[in-house]
Coordinates of C-alpha atoms in Angstrom, one line a residue:
M1 CA -1.5 23.4 37.2
A2 CA 0.5 21.6 34.5
E3 CA 3.9 23.0 33.6
L4 CA 3.9 24.4 30.1
V5 CA 6.0 22.5 27.5
T6 CA 9.3 24.3 26.6
T7 CA 9.3 26.1 23.2
D8 CA 11.7 23.5 21.6
T9 CA 9.2 20.7 22.1
P10 CA 7.1 20.0 19.0
A11 CA 3.4 20.6 19.2
A12 CA 2.3 20.8 15.6
A13 CA -1.3 20.8 14.6
P14 CA -2.5 18.0 12.3
A15 CA -2.3 18.4 8.5
E16 CA -6.0 19.2 8.1
G17 CA -5.9 22.0 10.7
A18 CA -7.4 22.2 14.2
P19 CA -11.2 22.1 14.3
P20 CA -13.2 24.5 16.6
I21 CA -13.4 23.3 20.2
P22 CA -16.9 23.3 21.9
G23 CA -17.0 25.6 24.9
D24 CA -17.5 22.8 27.5
V25 CA -14.5 20.9 26.1
A26 CA -12.4 24.0 26.2
E27 CA -13.4 24.6 29.8
L28 CA -12.5 21.0 30.7
I29 CA -9.0 21.4 29.1
R30 CA -8.3 24.7 31.0
A31 CA -9.5 23.2 34.3
R32 CA -7.2 20.3 33.9
V33 CA -4.0 21.9 32.5
G34 CA -4.4 25.7 32.9
E35 CA -4.6 28.6 30.5
L36 CA -1.2 28.6 29.0
P37 CA -1.0 24.9 27.8
A38 CA -4.7 24.8 26.8
P39 CA -4.2 26.3 23.2
L40 CA -1.4 23.7 22.5
V41 CA -3.8 20.9 23.5
E42 CA -6.6 22.3 21.4
R43 CA -4.2 22.4 18.3
L44 CA -4.0 18.6 18.6
F45 CA -7.7 17.9 18.1
R46 CA -8.7 16.4 14.7
S47 CA -11.9 16.2 12.7
S48 CA -13.2 12.7 12.0
L49 CA -16.3 10.9 10.8
A50 CA -18.2 8.6 13.2
L51 CA -19.8 5.8 11.3
D52 CA -22.8 3.8 12.5
R53 CA -25.2 1.3 10.8
L54 CA -28.3 2.8 9.4
P55 CA -31.2 2.3 11.8
G56 CA -33.8 -0.3 10.8
P57 CA -34.2 -4.1 11.0
D58 CA -32.9 -4.6 7.4
S59 CA -29.6 -3.1 8.2
S60 CA -29.1 -4.5 11.8
R61 CA -26.5 -7.0 12.8
P62 CA -27.7 -10.6 13.0
D63 CA -27.7 -10.4 16.8
S64 CA -29.8 -7.2 17.0
S65 CA -32.9 -6.2 15.0
D66 CA -33.9 -3.2 17.3
P67 CA -33.3 0.1 15.5
A68 CA -32.8 1.7 19.0
D69 CA -29.6 -0.3 19.3
A70 CA -27.9 2.0 16.7
A71 CA -25.6 4.4 18.3
D72 CA -26.6 8.1 18.4
L73 CA -24.4 10.1 16.0
P74 CA -23.7 13.7 16.7
A75 CA -26.1 15.0 14.0
A76 CA -29.6 14.0 13.1
E77 CA -28.8 14.6 9.4
A78 CA -26.1 11.9 9.3
V79 CA -25.4 10.9 5.7
P80 CA -25.5 7.3 4.3
V81 CA -22.0 6.6 3.1
G82 CA -21.8 3.0 2.0
R83 CA -21.4 -0.2 3.9
L84 CA -19.2 -2.4 6.0
G85 CA -18.6 -5.9 4.7
G86 CA -20.0 -7.5 1.5
L87 CA -18.2 -8.0 -1.8
P88 CA -16.4 -5.0 -3.2
A89 CA -16.9 -3.2 -6.5
L90 CA -13.4 -3.8 -7.7
P91 CA -12.9 -2.4 -11.3
V92 CA -12.0 -4.6 -14.2
G93 CA -8.2 -4.9 -14.6
T94 CA -7.6 -4.4 -10.8
A95 CA -6.0 -7.3 -9.1
W96 CA -7.8 -8.6 -6.0
P97 CA -5.7 -7.8 -2.9
E98 CA -4.0 -11.0 -1.5
A99 CA -2.2 -12.0 1.7
G100 CA -0.3 -15.3 1.8
G101 CA -1.9 -16.3 -1.5
R102 CA -5.4 -15.7 -0.1
P103 CA -7.9 -13.1 -1.3
M104 CA -8.2 -10.4 1.4
Q105 CA -11.5 -9.7 3.0
L106 CA -13.5 -6.5 2.4
L107 CA -14.2 -4.6 5.6
A108 CA -15.6 -1.4 4.2
Q109 CA -16.8 0.1 0.9
L110 CA -17.4 3.8 1.3
D111 CA -18.6 6.4 -1.2
C112 CA -16.1 9.3 -1.3
A113 CA -18.7 11.9 -2.3
A114 CA -21.0 10.9 0.5
L115 CA -18.2 11.0 3.0
A116 CA -17.2 14.5 1.9
T117 CA -20.9 15.6 2.2
A118 CA -21.1 14.1 5.7
F119 CA -17.9 15.8 6.7
R120 CA -18.9 19.2 5.4
S121 CA -22.7 19.2 6.2
T122 CA -22.7 17.7 9.7
G123 CA -19.6 19.4 11.0
P124 CA -18.5 23.0 11.6
G125 CA -17.5 23.5 8.0
A126 CA -14.1 25.0 8.9
E127 CA -11.9 22.4 7.1
G128 CA -11.6 20.8 3.7
W129 CA -12.2 17.2 3.1
P130 CA -8.8 15.5 3.0
L131 CA -9.5 12.3 1.1
P132 CA -10.7 11.7 -2.5
A133 CA -14.0 13.5 -3.3
E134 CA -15.3 10.9 -5.8
G135 CA -15.3 7.2 -6.4
L136 CA -15.1 4.5 -3.7
L137 CA -12.7 3.7 -0.9
L138 CA -12.3 -0.1 -0.4
F139 CA -10.7 -1.3 2.8
F140 CA -9.3 -4.9 2.6
H141 CA -7.5 -6.9 5.3
D142 CA -6.1 -10.4 5.9
E143 CA -8.8 -12.0 8.1
W144 CA -6.2 -14.5 9.5
L145 CA -4.6 -11.6 11.3
S146 CA -1.3 -13.4 11.0
D147 CA 1.0 -10.6 9.7
F148 CA 2.4 -8.5 12.5
T149 CA 4.5 -6.4 10.1
G150 CA 1.6 -4.3 9.1
R151 CA 1.4 -5.6 5.5
G152 CA -1.9 -7.4 6.0
C153 CA -4.2 -4.8 4.5
R154 CA -4.9 -2.7 1.4
V155 CA -6.8 0.5 0.7
L156 CA -7.9 1.1 -2.9
H157 CA -9.5 4.1 -4.4
V158 CA -11.9 3.1 -7.3
P159 CA -12.7 5.9 -9.7
A160 CA -16.4 6.8 -10.1
G161 CA -18.2 4.8 -12.9
A162 CA -15.6 2.0 -13.1
A163 CA -17.1 -1.3 -14.3
P164 CA -16.8 -3.9 -11.5
R165 CA -15.1 -7.3 -11.9
P166 CA -16.2 -10.6 -10.4
A167 CA -14.8 -11.9 -7.2
P168 CA -12.2 -14.7 -7.2
A169 CA -13.8 -18.2 -7.0
V170 CA -12.3 -18.9 -3.6
E171 CA -13.8 -15.7 -2.3
Q172 CA -17.2 -16.5 -3.8
G173 CA -17.3 -19.8 -1.9
A174 CA -15.9 -18.4 1.4
P175 CA -17.8 -16.6 4.1
V176 CA -18.0 -12.9 3.5
V177 CA -18.5 -10.3 6.2
P178 CA -22.3 -9.6 6.1
A179 CA -23.0 -6.3 4.5
V180 CA -24.0 -3.5 7.0
P181 CA -25.2 -0.2 5.4
V182 CA -23.7 2.7 7.4
R183 CA -24.2 6.5 7.8
A184 CA -21.7 9.1 9.0
A185 CA -21.5 12.4 10.8
W186 CA -18.6 14.7 11.7
A187 CA -17.1 14.1 15.2
L188 CA -14.4 15.8 17.2
S189 CA -11.5 13.5 18.0
A190 CA -8.9 14.0 20.8
P191 CA -5.5 12.3 21.4
S192 CA -5.0 9.6 24.0
Y193 CA -2.3 9.5 26.7
Q194 CA -0.7 6.9 24.4
D195 CA -0.2 9.4 21.7
Q196 CA 3.2 11.1 21.9
E197 CA 1.9 14.4 20.6
L198 CA -0.1 14.8 23.8
E199 CA 2.5 13.3 26.1
R200 CA 5.2 15.6 24.8
L201 CA 3.3 18.7 25.9
F202 CA 3.8 17.6 29.5
P203 CA 7.3 16.0 29.7
D204 CA 7.6 16.5 33.5
D205 CA 4.2 15.0 34.5
F206 CA 2.8 12.1 32.5
L207 CA -0.3 12.0 34.8
V208 CA -1.4 15.3 33.4
A209 CA -1.7 13.9 29.9
F210 CA -3.3 10.7 31.3
D211 CA -5.9 12.5 33.3
L212 CA -6.7 14.9 30.5
A213 CA -7.1 12.1 28.0
Q214 CA -9.4 10.2 30.3
D215 CA -11.5 13.4 30.8
L216 CA -11.8 13.9 27.0
A217 CA -12.6 10.2 26.4
E218 CA -15.6 10.5 28.7
R219 CA -16.8 13.7 27.2
L220 CA -16.4 13.0 23.4
L221 CA -18.2 10.4 21.2
R222 CA -16.2 7.2 20.9
P223 CA -17.8 5.4 17.9
E224 CA -17.3 1.7 17.1
V225 CA -16.2 2.8 13.6
R226 CA -14.2 6.0 13.0
L227 CA -12.7 7.4 9.8
L228 CA -9.8 9.8 10.4
G229 CA -9.1 11.4 13.8
W230 CA -7.1 9.8 16.6
C231 CA -7.0 6.1 17.7
D232 CA -9.7 5.2 20.3
T233 CA -8.1 2.0 21.4
D234 CA -5.0 0.5 22.9
T235 CA -3.7 -0.6 19.5
G236 CA 0.0 0.1 19.1
R237 CA 0.7 3.3 17.3
P238 CA 3.1 3.0 14.3
E239 CA 5.5 5.9 14.6
G240 CA 4.7 8.8 12.2
H241 CA 1.3 7.3 11.4
R242 CA -2.3 8.2 12.1
P243 CA -5.4 6.0 12.0
L244 CA -7.3 6.1 8.7
L245 CA -10.1 3.7 9.6
Q246 CA -10.9 1.9 12.9
I247 CA -13.5 -0.9 13.1
G248 CA -14.5 -2.6 16.4
S249 CA -15.5 -6.2 16.3
G250 CA -18.9 -5.2 17.6
A251 CA -19.7 -3.3 14.4
L252 CA -19.7 -6.5 12.3
A253 CA -20.9 -10.1 12.6
V254 CA -17.4 -11.5 12.6
D255 CA -15.4 -13.9 14.7
W256 CA -11.9 -12.5 15.2
G257 CA -11.2 -14.6 18.2
E258 CA -9.5 -12.5 20.8
C259 CA -9.1 -9.6 18.4
V260 CA -11.4 -6.7 19.4
N261 CA -10.7 -4.2 16.7
V262 CA -8.9 -3.7 13.3
S263 CA -7.4 -0.5 12.1
F264 CA -5.8 1.0 9.0
W265 CA -2.9 3.4 9.5
I266 CA -1.4 6.0 7.1
S267 CA 1.8 7.9 7.5
D268 CA 1.5 11.7 8.0
E269 CA 3.6 12.1 4.8
D270 CA 1.3 9.9 2.7
F271 CA -1.8 11.5 4.3
A272 CA -0.7 15.0 3.3
A273 CA 0.1 13.7 -0.2
G274 CA -3.2 11.7 -0.6
R275 CA -1.3 8.5 -1.1
L276 CA -3.1 5.3 0.0
D277 CA -0.9 2.5 -1.3
R278 CA 1.3 2.2 1.8
V279 CA -1.4 1.9 4.5
R280 CA -0.5 -0.3 7.5
H281 CA -2.6 -2.9 9.3
G282 CA -3.2 -2.8 13.0
F283 CA -5.3 -4.9 15.4
E284 CA -5.7 -5.2 19.1
V285 CA -6.0 -8.4 21.1
A286 CA -8.0 -8.3 24.3

């Protein structure tokens, strides 16, 4: 069995609290690490929303018109929450986000009220929705993926009922990510062996964290698009940050070259304060 972490090693639960753990997952954890460390591992779990395109040929990616290709979300009552891609509903008076003098590209436009509904109605209902409860969340990024400092993205909260402004001329004439309507459902999210929060629980045996993370990855849903939760990929983790949104290249009709996913990261401090203006850009190259 794994040696329990000493009492002076941090093992704090996430800001939104630890969600309930299904019995089969709890048994898996105890079988891998033993009874004493298991509650500390369970405290690290986070709630998230798994996003998937709405089934049906009208909302399919260009390379697939079969509704059966849509991934199975953990609840049949998954809620429509907006779309990936398309042109954003930026309000009048709001500057279009830019990178290197170029208008950034919209990756997602999500309805906050629908997200909150999906979070509460398809999950265990034990936690509060941690993001804005009305309006839209717009996720922009620099499609050139040329900024390795993390500044190549913006997340904007647009109040409900704000009048939209037109797109910049250069954006109107440039290729836009094809719009993909999406639905969402609550999903449990576990840390990876690459997350220090899990690794710190087993300072004397890294393989315990590695093997446990592998077990959990095989047991839990790993969606192509995830809002909140833990990082599902090998993207570098900015210290003190958590993923806000992760989008795999397979979810969109895009050509990112060797880039296989894009992510938006928020500091724990900003997440707790509901501050979205300092989100960082991340991406993984295969």
